Structures are given as C-alpha cells and as structure tokens.
Amino acid sequence: MMYRFRRLRKDERIRSMMRETRLHPKDFIYPVFVIEGEDIKNPVASMPGIFQYSIDRLGEILEKVREAGIGGIMLFGIPKQKDPEASQAYVKDGITQRAVRLIKENYPEIYIVVDICLCEYTSHGHCGMVCGDEILNDETLPYLTRMAVSLAEAGADMVAPSDMMDGRVAAIREGLDKAGLAQVPIMAYSAKFASAYYGPFREAAHSAPGFGDRRSYQMDCANGQEALREIAADIEEGADIVMVKPALAYLDVLKEAALTFDAPLAVYNVSGEYAMVKAAAENGWIDEKRIVMENLTAMKRAGAKIIITYHALDAVEWM
Ligand code: PBG
Ligand code: ZN
C-alpha cells in the first residue's frame, strides 16, 4: 500500500499541527561585543548588522535584547591594553567586568553569559600562555580561573570557557566553588573545532593569533569520535551545559551528542556561518529570512537546547 504522506501537508493549518520542532525566543543567546572607549558603535565589516559598542552605548543593543525576550547574551570584551599575561581579563575594572556590572544594574532581566578565554586579552592573540611557539596548557588554567571568578564576582550569571585547554572546566569549577560561587553554572565549549568559520569573529573581537594557528588546542575538524570524548570529559569535570561549535558543518556531532548524553546541549552558530548568509542575502541570491529560520530549526532539530546566534534578534522578529 502506498502511504499518502501528503495528507498531513495539505495546508498550513495541519502542517503547523504536525510540526515537530518550533523555535522560541528563549532558545537563543545573542553575542555582544563591548569595546573600551567612548561613544563607539563600530560596524563589523564582515558581519553586517553586528557592532562593537562602548559601555556608554551598550544600552542601544541591550534594549533590543530585552524587548525580544531572548534567553540571554554572550558577552565578549575587547580591552585597549593587551599583554602576554592577559591581565585585563581578570582585573576588577576590566572592560568586561565593568560591562557586566552595568548590565546587572540596569538590565537585571538579561541573563549574562561571559565567554572565558584569553585571546582578546593577550598581545600574541592566543587563548593561553605562550612559551616560544608553544601554547601552554596547565600554566593557563589559573589565568582562566581568575578570569571566570572575577567576572562571576562582577555579576555574570554563567561562564563559558572557549579556550580548549585540557582540565579547564574542573579548574574553573573549583575556583568558583572556593570563591563562594557554587551557584554559577559553566557552559563548556566542549567540541570546539579549529575552524575557518571563526574568521569574521576575529575581526569583531580583535583576537586573531599573532603567529601560527589554534590547531594545537582546538579540535581537528575531521574528528567526530573525539568530539564525544571531549564532551564526556567536560561533563565529568562538572560542566552544566556542553557545546558543539560551529553548528552547520557539525550537526552530525550535535545529533550524536544528543543521542549519547543527557546533559543540556548548546550549539554556536558562528560568525562565518552568519557572514555567508548575509553576503548571499545582500546579493539577492537567497531568501535571508527563510534560510535563517531553516538553519536555526535544523540546529534545534539536531538536539540543541540553546542556540548562540548573531541572527537572534532577526529570528525573533520573523517567528
Ligand atoms: C574565543 C572565541 C572564538 C569564538 C568564540 N570564542 C574565536 C576563536 O576561537 O578563535 C568564535 C565565535 C564566532 O566565530 O562567532 N576563543
Ligand atoms: Zn580564545
């Protein structure tokens, strides 16, 4: 017998009842870039619609986030002063700490996740301490921990280590607990691949490595099995949420993780993925709205509980 699948696709009334995956504003986390200085709203050339804001103008974007009712923001700070020890990452009055305090005070309804990594703060642009041309693992852990504790003390609701040093989740968890911050959750960038899709972000966050690349700490894009081991290790170390990044080229990894683990999963729809959609849309080659909703729906269908995306504000409007 031929089954007639089309009976349940006849018109939008029945299609919407049959729909298995539905996007909601609370699915999204919106990345926000805060830069040192005054009266700044810098467009990021490779990411149309995305800007770096100075603290005094951060309100412009926070109002929109609040109005959209999205889940929260992922905050990235861009300091003026960079040095080999990334000192601006963990000083009390660092750019990111000040931004967190301002948001906490004026927009208490916005959930603040802060990206924990040193590459925006180091003069060499790597995610850890450097010796010669080596990126050091164990020596980096105390710095990441200090950064996480400092930002949680400033009022961050959640910390999200993206550095890919081994053992950082355990180190940060211990640091937070010792500082009386046991209630602050960790979202680990667990399966983070060494990807060309981060190109536009490095312009946005001034975080391109000054020499070499990130392949000695981020994952090889060919490895799915290893991704599961990375995720298992982070859960073991105490991660509350685990992440796969980038999204579209790694939905197989996301799906596999969803079937394997019961921890909440996040996916990062990264800058290069956003840039490709925007570029094609601006040329009139694709229908931006439909492409964005299709991509985001696919991420949720594959198993993401949280989607970190530069499309968040647009997507809410299109829902
Ligand atoms: C910092 C960090 C990066 C991204 C998030 N956190 C860049 C990198 O690892 O080089 C990428 C985000 C994006 O491309 O949108 N380590
Ligand atoms: Zn980094």
mmCIF file of C-alpha atoms and ligand atoms in Angstrom:
data_model
loop_
_atom_site.group_PDB
_atom_site.id
_atom_site.type_symbol
_atom_site.label_atom_id
_atom_site.label_comp_id
_atom_site.label_asym_id
_atom_site.label_seq_id
_atom_site.Cartn_x
_atom_site.Cartn_y
_atom_site.Cartn_z
ATOM 1 C CA MET A 1 0.000 0.000 0.000
ATOM 2 C CA MET A 2 1.214 3.478 -0.806
ATOM 3 C CA TYR A 3 1.045 5.662 2.269
ATOM 4 C CA ARG A 4 -0.128 9.205 1.473
ATOM 5 C CA PHE A 5 2.266 11.439 3.482
ATOM 6 C CA ARG A 6 0.815 14.443 1.710
ATOM 7 C CA ARG A 7 -2.458 14.187 3.639
ATOM 8 C CA LEU A 8 -0.745 15.851 6.610
ATOM 9 C CA ARG A 9 0.890 18.523 4.445
ATOM 10 C CA LYS A 10 -2.244 19.794 2.785
ATOM 11 C CA ASP A 11 -2.280 23.318 4.170
ATOM 12 C CA GLU A 12 -0.646 25.414 6.873
ATOM 13 C CA ARG A 13 -3.324 24.574 9.469
ATOM 14 C CA ILE A 14 -2.435 20.888 9.525
ATOM 15 C CA ARG A 15 1.267 21.454 8.796
ATOM 16 C CA SER A 16 1.617 23.646 11.858
ATOM 17 C CA MET A 17 -0.061 20.979 13.996
ATOM 18 C CA MET A 18 2.326 18.312 12.712
ATOM 19 C CA ARG A 19 5.468 20.427 13.152
ATOM 20 C CA GLU A 20 7.991 18.620 15.365
ATOM 21 C CA THR A 21 10.375 21.499 16.056
ATOM 22 C CA ARG A 22 9.413 25.043 16.954
ATOM 23 C CA LEU A 23 11.758 27.927 17.686
ATOM 24 C CA HIS A 24 11.208 30.124 20.725
ATOM 25 C CA PRO A 25 12.994 33.364 21.762
ATOM 26 C CA LYS A 26 14.277 31.560 24.865
ATOM 27 C CA ASP A 27 16.234 29.171 22.614
ATOM 28 C CA PHE A 28 18.638 31.959 21.735
ATOM 29 C CA ILE A 29 21.721 33.578 23.188
ATOM 30 C CA TYR A 30 22.880 36.722 21.399
ATOM 31 C CA PRO A 31 26.611 37.570 21.246
ATOM 32 C CA VAL A 32 27.507 41.133 22.283
ATOM 33 C CA PHE A 33 30.884 42.836 21.781
ATOM 34 C CA VAL A 34 31.909 45.559 24.205
ATOM 35 C CA ILE A 35 34.968 47.675 23.424
ATOM 36 C CA GLU A 36 36.956 50.101 25.538
ATOM 37 C CA GLY A 37 36.474 53.790 24.718
ATOM 38 C CA GLU A 38 33.598 56.257 24.471
ATOM 39 C CA ASP A 39 30.735 56.880 22.084
ATOM 40 C CA ILE A 40 31.650 53.902 19.901
ATOM 41 C CA LYS A 41 29.345 51.876 17.692
ATOM 42 C CA ASN A 42 31.714 50.229 15.194
ATOM 43 C CA PRO A 43 30.228 48.111 12.441
ATOM 44 C CA VAL A 44 31.992 44.776 11.936
ATOM 45 C CA ALA A 45 32.590 44.775 8.170
ATOM 46 C CA SER A 46 32.320 41.026 7.661
ATOM 47 C CA MET A 47 29.211 40.755 9.869
ATOM 48 C CA PRO A 48 26.536 43.157 8.604
ATOM 49 C CA GLY A 49 24.234 44.201 11.448
ATOM 50 C CA ILE A 50 26.796 43.426 14.177
ATOM 51 C CA PHE A 51 28.613 46.191 16.051
ATOM 52 C CA GLN A 52 31.185 46.735 18.761
ATOM 53 C CA TYR A 53 29.745 49.020 21.437
ATOM 54 C CA SER A 54 31.481 51.088 24.052
ATOM 55 C CA ILE A 55 29.976 50.786 27.527
ATOM 56 C CA ASP A 56 28.154 54.131 27.286
ATOM 57 C CA ARG A 57 26.286 52.946 24.168
ATOM 58 C CA LEU A 58 25.700 49.331 25.165
ATOM 59 C CA GLY A 59 22.134 50.265 26.122
ATOM 60 C CA GLU A 60 21.170 50.560 22.440
ATOM 61 C CA ILE A 61 21.579 46.842 21.897
ATOM 62 C CA LEU A 62 20.507 45.740 25.381
ATOM 63 C CA GLU A 63 17.128 47.442 24.914
ATOM 64 C CA LYS A 64 16.587 45.341 21.798
ATOM 65 C CA VAL A 65 17.656 42.146 23.549
ATOM 66 C CA ARG A 66 15.274 42.841 26.425
ATOM 67 C CA GLU A 67 12.414 43.657 24.088
ATOM 68 C CA ALA A 68 12.978 40.489 22.030
ATOM 69 C CA GLY A 69 12.752 38.396 25.187
ATOM 70 C CA ILE A 70 15.611 36.153 24.100
ATOM 71 C CA GLY A 71 17.356 33.813 26.519
ATOM 72 C CA GLY A 72 20.419 35.886 27.199
ATOM 73 C CA ILE A 73 23.626 37.368 25.874
ATOM 74 C CA MET A 74 27.135 36.033 25.371
ATOM 75 C CA LEU A 75 29.478 38.852 26.286
ATOM 76 C CA PHE A 76 32.898 39.428 24.682
ATOM 77 C CA GLY A 77 35.148 42.219 25.953
ATOM 78 C CA ILE A 78 37.782 43.965 23.859
ATOM 79 C CA PRO A 79 40.398 45.694 26.029
ATOM 80 C CA LYS A 80 42.658 48.520 24.908
ATOM 81 C CA GLN A 81 45.708 47.131 26.661
ATOM 82 C CA LYS A 82 46.933 43.641 25.776
ATOM 83 C CA ASP A 83 49.902 41.841 27.325
ATOM 84 C CA PRO A 84 51.325 38.290 27.457
ATOM 85 C CA GLU A 85 49.567 37.608 30.792
ATOM 86 C CA ALA A 86 46.157 38.823 29.620
ATOM 87 C CA SER A 87 45.950 40.986 32.732
ATOM 88 C CA GLN A 88 42.885 42.910 31.575
ATOM 89 C CA ALA A 89 40.967 39.630 31.608
ATOM 90 C CA TYR A 90 40.893 39.428 35.402
ATOM 91 C CA VAL A 91 41.356 42.926 36.823
ATOM 92 C CA LYS A 92 38.457 44.274 38.833
ATOM 93 C CA ASP A 93 37.929 47.220 36.495
ATOM 94 C CA GLY A 94 38.500 45.428 33.204
ATOM 95 C CA ILE A 95 36.250 46.331 30.289
ATOM 96 C CA THR A 96 34.253 43.126 30.583
ATOM 97 C CA GLN A 97 33.860 43.370 34.373
ATOM 98 C CA ARG A 98 32.581 46.949 34.019
ATOM 99 C CA ALA A 99 30.161 45.911 31.292
ATOM 100 C CA VAL A 100 28.823 43.062 33.425
ATOM 101 C CA ARG A 101 28.242 45.420 36.361
ATOM 102 C CA LEU A 102 26.442 47.921 34.163
ATOM 103 C CA ILE A 103 24.185 45.280 32.620
ATOM 104 C CA LYS A 104 23.444 43.715 36.006
ATOM 105 C CA GLU A 105 22.463 47.093 37.396
ATOM 106 C CA ASN A 106 20.407 48.456 34.508
ATOM 107 C CA TYR A 107 19.119 45.316 32.784
ATOM 108 C CA PRO A 108 18.694 42.777 35.575
ATOM 109 C CA GLU A 109 16.291 40.731 33.430
ATOM 110 C CA ILE A 110 19.027 39.919 30.897
ATOM 111 C CA TYR A 111 20.882 36.664 31.592
ATOM 112 C CA ILE A 112 24.617 37.301 31.191
ATOM 113 C CA VAL A 113 26.890 34.565 29.898
ATOM 114 C CA VAL A 114 30.541 35.600 29.582
ATOM 115 C CA ASP A 115 32.971 33.953 27.192
ATOM 116 C CA ILE A 116 36.048 32.871 29.146
ATOM 117 C CA CYS A 117 39.160 32.948 27.002
ATOM 118 C CA LEU A 118 42.383 34.909 26.907
ATOM 119 C CA CYS A 119 42.762 35.573 23.157
ATOM 120 C CA GLU A 120 41.079 39.001 23.249
ATOM 121 C CA TYR A 121 43.410 39.995 26.098
ATOM 122 C CA THR A 122 46.816 38.586 25.122
ATOM 123 C CA SER A 123 49.289 40.552 22.992
ATOM 124 C CA HIS A 124 50.009 37.400 20.967
ATOM 125 C CA GLY A 125 46.318 36.642 20.427
ATOM 126 C CA HIS A 126 46.470 33.031 21.601
ATOM 127 C CA CYS A 127 43.955 31.532 24.005
ATOM 128 C CA GLY A 128 46.584 30.613 26.611
ATOM 129 C CA MET A 129 50.016 31.404 27.963
ATOM 130 C CA VAL A 130 52.777 31.102 25.391
ATOM 131 C CA CYS A 131 56.374 29.875 25.645
ATOM 132 C CA GLY A 132 58.292 30.123 22.400
ATOM 133 C CA ASP A 133 55.804 28.881 19.843
ATOM 134 C CA GLU A 134 54.049 26.547 22.270
ATOM 135 C CA ILE A 135 50.657 27.281 23.837
ATOM 136 C CA LEU A 136 50.932 26.062 27.428
ATOM 137 C CA ASN A 137 48.111 24.064 28.969
ATOM 138 C CA ASP A 138 48.499 23.730 32.749
ATOM 139 C CA GLU A 139 50.088 27.168 33.136
ATOM 140 C CA THR A 140 46.983 28.692 31.506
ATOM 141 C CA LEU A 141 44.436 27.160 33.880
ATOM 142 C CA PRO A 142 44.961 29.579 36.815
ATOM 143 C CA TYR A 143 44.504 32.566 34.481
ATOM 144 C CA LEU A 144 41.228 31.207 33.089
ATOM 145 C CA THR A 145 40.075 30.504 36.625
ATOM 146 C CA ARG A 146 40.916 34.022 37.769
ATOM 147 C CA MET A 147 39.039 35.448 34.794
ATOM 148 C CA ALA A 148 35.962 33.322 35.477
ATOM 149 C CA VAL A 149 35.911 34.134 39.201
ATOM 150 C CA SER A 150 36.448 37.830 38.551
ATOM 151 C CA LEU A 151 33.560 38.005 36.082
ATOM 152 C CA ALA A 152 31.247 35.922 38.247
ATOM 153 C CA GLU A 153 32.054 38.270 41.138
ATOM 154 C CA ALA A 154 31.155 41.190 38.878
ATOM 155 C CA GLY A 155 27.744 39.568 38.399
ATOM 156 C CA ALA A 156 27.949 37.249 35.391
ATOM 157 C CA ASP A 157 25.181 34.635 35.578
ATOM 158 C CA MET A 158 27.147 31.939 33.723
ATOM 159 C CA VAL A 159 30.698 31.437 32.463
ATOM 160 C CA ALA A 160 31.559 29.790 29.159
ATOM 161 C CA PRO A 161 35.187 28.687 28.685
ATOM 162 C CA SER A 162 36.107 28.621 24.975
ATOM 163 C CA ASP A 163 39.876 28.219 25.225
ATOM 164 C CA MET A 164 40.112 24.417 24.753
ATOM 165 C CA MET A 165 42.824 23.840 27.379
ATOM 166 C CA ASP A 166 42.508 20.386 28.966
ATOM 167 C CA GLY A 167 41.167 20.412 32.505
ATOM 168 C CA ARG A 168 39.823 23.949 32.450
ATOM 169 C CA VAL A 169 36.283 23.023 33.423
ATOM 170 C CA ALA A 170 37.485 21.308 36.613
ATOM 171 C CA ALA A 171 39.858 24.187 37.400
ATOM 172 C CA ILE A 172 37.169 26.828 36.901
ATOM 173 C CA ARG A 173 34.600 24.819 38.875
ATOM 174 C CA GLU A 174 36.991 24.516 41.801
ATOM 175 C CA GLY A 175 37.859 28.207 41.623
ATOM 176 C CA LEU A 176 34.221 29.283 41.583
ATOM 177 C CA ASP A 177 33.322 26.955 44.453
ATOM 178 C CA LYS A 178 36.210 28.197 46.601
ATOM 179 C CA ALA A 179 35.144 31.789 45.938
ATOM 180 C CA GLY A 180 31.628 31.065 47.192
ATOM 181 C CA LEU A 181 30.224 30.977 43.658
ATOM 182 C CA ALA A 182 28.996 27.397 43.635
ATOM 183 C CA GLN A 183 25.710 28.525 42.103
ATOM 184 C CA VAL A 184 27.326 29.875 38.925
ATOM 185 C CA PRO A 185 26.973 27.334 36.098
ATOM 186 C CA ILE A 186 29.574 26.507 33.445
ATOM 187 C CA MET A 187 28.726 26.182 29.768
ATOM 188 C CA ALA A 188 31.744 24.474 28.220
ATOM 189 C CA TYR A 189 32.736 24.934 24.599
ATOM 190 C CA SER A 190 33.439 21.190 24.621
ATOM 191 C CA ALA A 191 33.621 20.121 20.991
ATOM 192 C CA LYS A 192 35.176 23.266 19.555
ATOM 193 C CA PHE A 193 36.776 22.683 16.192
ATOM 194 C CA ALA A 194 39.730 24.557 14.657
ATOM 195 C CA SER A 195 37.538 26.169 12.055
ATOM 196 C CA ALA A 196 37.871 28.685 9.233
ATOM 197 C CA TYR A 197 34.331 29.750 10.153
ATOM 198 C CA TYR A 198 35.700 31.901 13.021
ATOM 199 C CA GLY A 199 37.343 34.365 10.589
ATOM 200 C CA PRO A 200 34.847 37.246 10.915
ATOM 201 C CA PHE A 201 34.730 36.897 14.724
ATOM 202 C CA ARG A 202 38.437 37.584 14.969
ATOM 203 C CA GLU A 203 37.829 40.919 13.276
ATOM 204 C CA ALA A 204 34.933 41.616 15.653
ATOM 205 C CA ALA A 205 36.848 40.653 18.807
ATOM 206 C CA HIS A 206 40.386 41.665 17.770
ATOM 207 C CA SER A 207 41.529 38.157 18.668
ATOM 208 C CA ALA A 208 43.423 36.777 15.684
ATOM 209 C CA PRO A 209 46.568 34.882 16.737
ATOM 210 C CA GLY A 210 49.744 36.846 16.031
ATOM 211 C CA PHE A 211 51.610 33.716 14.940
ATOM 212 C CA GLY A 212 50.628 30.184 13.957
ATOM 213 C CA ASP A 213 47.055 28.988 14.424
ATOM 214 C CA ARG A 214 44.863 27.300 17.048
ATOM 215 C CA ARG A 215 45.230 23.724 15.811
ATOM 216 C CA SER A 216 47.334 22.575 18.754
ATOM 217 C CA TYR A 217 44.395 23.167 21.110
ATOM 218 C CA GLN A 218 41.144 23.285 19.099
ATOM 219 C CA MET A 219 39.848 20.058 17.556
ATOM 220 C CA ASP A 220 40.627 18.684 14.107
ATOM 221 C CA CYS A 221 37.502 19.154 12.001
ATOM 222 C CA ALA A 222 37.668 15.539 10.823
ATOM 223 C CA ASN A 223 37.060 14.043 14.269
ATOM 224 C CA GLY A 224 33.577 13.035 15.404
ATOM 225 C CA GLN A 225 34.549 10.285 17.823
ATOM 226 C CA GLU A 226 36.961 12.546 19.642
ATOM 227 C CA ALA A 227 34.215 15.156 19.990
ATOM 228 C CA LEU A 228 32.200 12.714 22.086
ATOM 229 C CA ARG A 229 35.220 12.090 24.321
ATOM 230 C CA GLU A 230 35.718 15.852 24.770
ATOM 231 C CA ILE A 231 32.066 16.240 25.761
ATOM 232 C CA ALA A 232 32.213 13.274 28.149
ATOM 233 C CA ALA A 233 35.334 14.731 29.792
ATOM 234 C CA ASP A 234 33.708 18.133 30.322
ATOM 235 C CA ILE A 235 30.584 16.571 31.839
ATOM 236 C CA GLU A 236 32.846 14.536 34.113
ATOM 237 C CA GLU A 237 34.679 17.730 35.129
ATOM 238 C CA GLY A 238 31.413 19.392 36.086
ATOM 239 C CA ALA A 239 30.133 21.258 33.025
ATOM 240 C CA ASP A 240 26.435 22.108 33.352
ATOM 241 C CA ILE A 241 25.935 22.655 29.626
ATOM 242 C CA VAL A 242 28.146 21.339 26.812
ATOM 243 C CA MET A 243 28.565 22.891 23.399
ATOM 244 C CA VAL A 244 29.313 21.942 19.824
ATOM 245 C CA LYS A 245 30.862 24.664 17.659
ATOM 246 C CA PRO A 246 30.497 25.590 14.785
ATOM 247 C CA ALA A 247 26.941 24.499 14.007
ATOM 248 C CA LEU A 248 26.041 23.747 10.406
ATOM 249 C CA ALA A 249 29.039 21.686 9.324
ATOM 250 C CA TYR A 250 28.877 19.796 12.648
ATOM 251 C CA LEU A 251 25.199 18.895 13.034
ATOM 252 C CA ASP A 252 26.219 15.228 12.892
ATOM 253 C CA VAL A 253 28.328 15.772 16.006
ATOM 254 C CA LEU A 254 25.477 17.635 17.692
ATOM 255 C CA LYS A 255 22.986 14.869 16.905
ATOM 256 C CA GLU A 256 25.365 12.167 18.086
ATOM 257 C CA ALA A 257 25.943 14.093 21.314
ATOM 258 C CA ALA A 258 22.194 14.456 21.829
ATOM 259 C CA LEU A 259 21.753 10.693 21.473
ATOM 260 C CA THR A 260 24.729 9.900 23.711
ATOM 261 C CA PHE A 261 24.485 12.340 26.649
ATOM 262 C CA ASP A 262 21.682 13.645 28.792
ATOM 263 C CA ALA A 263 23.386 16.971 29.577
ATOM 264 C CA PRO A 264 21.823 20.108 28.050
ATOM 265 C CA LEU A 265 23.417 20.885 24.689
ATOM 266 C CA ALA A 266 24.290 24.225 23.179
ATOM 267 C CA VAL A 267 25.411 24.966 19.650
ATOM 268 C CA TYR A 268 27.261 28.054 18.412
ATOM 269 C CA ASN A 269 26.097 29.313 15.023
ATOM 270 C CA VAL A 270 29.390 31.124 14.400
ATOM 271 C CA SER A 271 30.475 34.303 12.655
ATOM 272 C CA GLY A 272 31.459 32.714 9.331
ATOM 273 C CA GLU A 273 28.114 30.962 9.070
ATOM 274 C CA TYR A 274 26.395 34.284 9.682
ATOM 275 C CA ALA A 275 28.653 36.095 7.190
ATOM 276 C CA MET A 276 27.896 33.616 4.395
ATOM 277 C CA VAL A 277 24.150 34.006 4.844
ATOM 278 C CA LYS A 278 24.379 37.806 5.000
ATOM 279 C CA ALA A 279 26.620 38.025 1.915
ATOM 280 C CA ALA A 280 24.350 35.841 -0.196
ATOM 281 C CA ALA A 281 21.268 37.677 1.064
ATOM 282 C CA GLU A 282 22.722 41.101 0.265
ATOM 283 C CA ASN A 283 23.350 39.878 -3.268
ATOM 284 C CA GLY A 284 19.743 38.805 -3.557
ATOM 285 C CA TRP A 285 20.833 35.203 -4.115
ATOM 286 C CA ILE A 286 18.898 33.676 -1.228
ATOM 287 C CA ASP A 287 15.821 34.465 0.825
ATOM 288 C CA GLU A 288 17.507 35.509 4.096
ATOM 289 C CA LYS A 289 14.503 35.046 6.323
ATOM 290 C CA ARG A 290 13.736 31.532 5.104
ATOM 291 C CA ILE A 291 17.386 30.445 5.128
ATOM 292 C CA VAL A 292 17.933 31.703 8.682
ATOM 293 C CA MET A 293 14.804 30.039 10.037
ATOM 294 C CA GLU A 294 15.680 26.801 8.230
ATOM 295 C CA ASN A 295 19.218 26.808 9.650
ATOM 296 C CA LEU A 296 18.121 27.571 13.205
ATOM 297 C CA THR A 297 15.339 24.981 13.069
ATOM 298 C CA ALA A 298 17.875 22.396 11.885
ATOM 299 C CA MET A 299 20.104 23.146 14.889
ATOM 300 C CA LYS A 300 17.226 22.649 17.282
ATOM 301 C CA ARG A 301 16.032 19.526 15.440
ATOM 302 C CA ALA A 302 19.536 18.055 15.732
ATOM 303 C CA GLY A 303 19.343 18.413 19.510
ATOM 304 C CA ALA A 304 20.404 21.893 20.606
ATOM 305 C CA LYS A 305 18.704 23.225 23.711
ATOM 306 C CA ILE A 306 20.476 26.561 23.328
ATOM 307 C CA ILE A 307 21.475 28.264 20.081
ATOM 308 C CA ILE A 308 24.070 31.018 20.270
ATOM 309 C CA THR A 309 23.472 33.084 17.161
ATOM 310 C CA TYR A 310 24.033 36.529 15.644
ATOM 311 C CA HIS A 311 20.643 36.064 13.932
ATOM 312 C CA ALA A 312 18.780 36.002 17.264
ATOM 313 C CA LEU A 313 17.177 39.456 17.071
ATOM 314 C CA ASP A 314 16.095 38.997 13.447
ATOM 315 C CA ALA A 315 14.836 35.485 14.064
ATOM 316 C CA VAL A 316 12.575 36.619 16.910
ATOM 317 C CA GLU A 317 11.054 39.178 14.593
ATOM 318 C CA TRP A 318 10.453 36.538 11.931
ATOM 319 C CA MET A 319 8.902 33.980 14.253
HETATM 320 C C1 PBG B 1 37.452 32.844 21.694
HETATM 321 C C2 PBG B 1 36.257 32.579 20.853
HETATM 322 C C3 PBG B 1 36.180 32.454 19.450
HETATM 323 C C4 PBG B 1 34.826 32.290 19.158
HETATM 324 C C5 PBG B 1 34.133 32.286 20.359
HETATM 325 N N1 PBG B 1 35.034 32.453 21.392
HETATM 326 C C6 PBG B 1 37.229 32.550 18.418
HETATM 327 C C7 PBG B 1 38.306 31.564 18.301
HETATM 328 O O1 PBG B 1 38.331 30.538 18.977
HETATM 329 O O2 PBG B 1 39.201 31.844 17.511
HETATM 330 C C8 PBG B 1 34.250 32.167 17.765
HETATM 331 C C9 PBG B 1 32.888 32.747 17.599
HETATM 332 C C10 PBG B 1 32.465 33.020 16.199
HETATM 333 O O3 PBG B 1 33.177 32.748 15.202
HETATM 334 O O4 PBG B 1 31.361 33.542 16.053
HETATM 335 N N2 PBG B 1 38.308 31.771 21.817
HETATM 336 ZN ZN ZN B 2 40.382 32.228 22.589
#
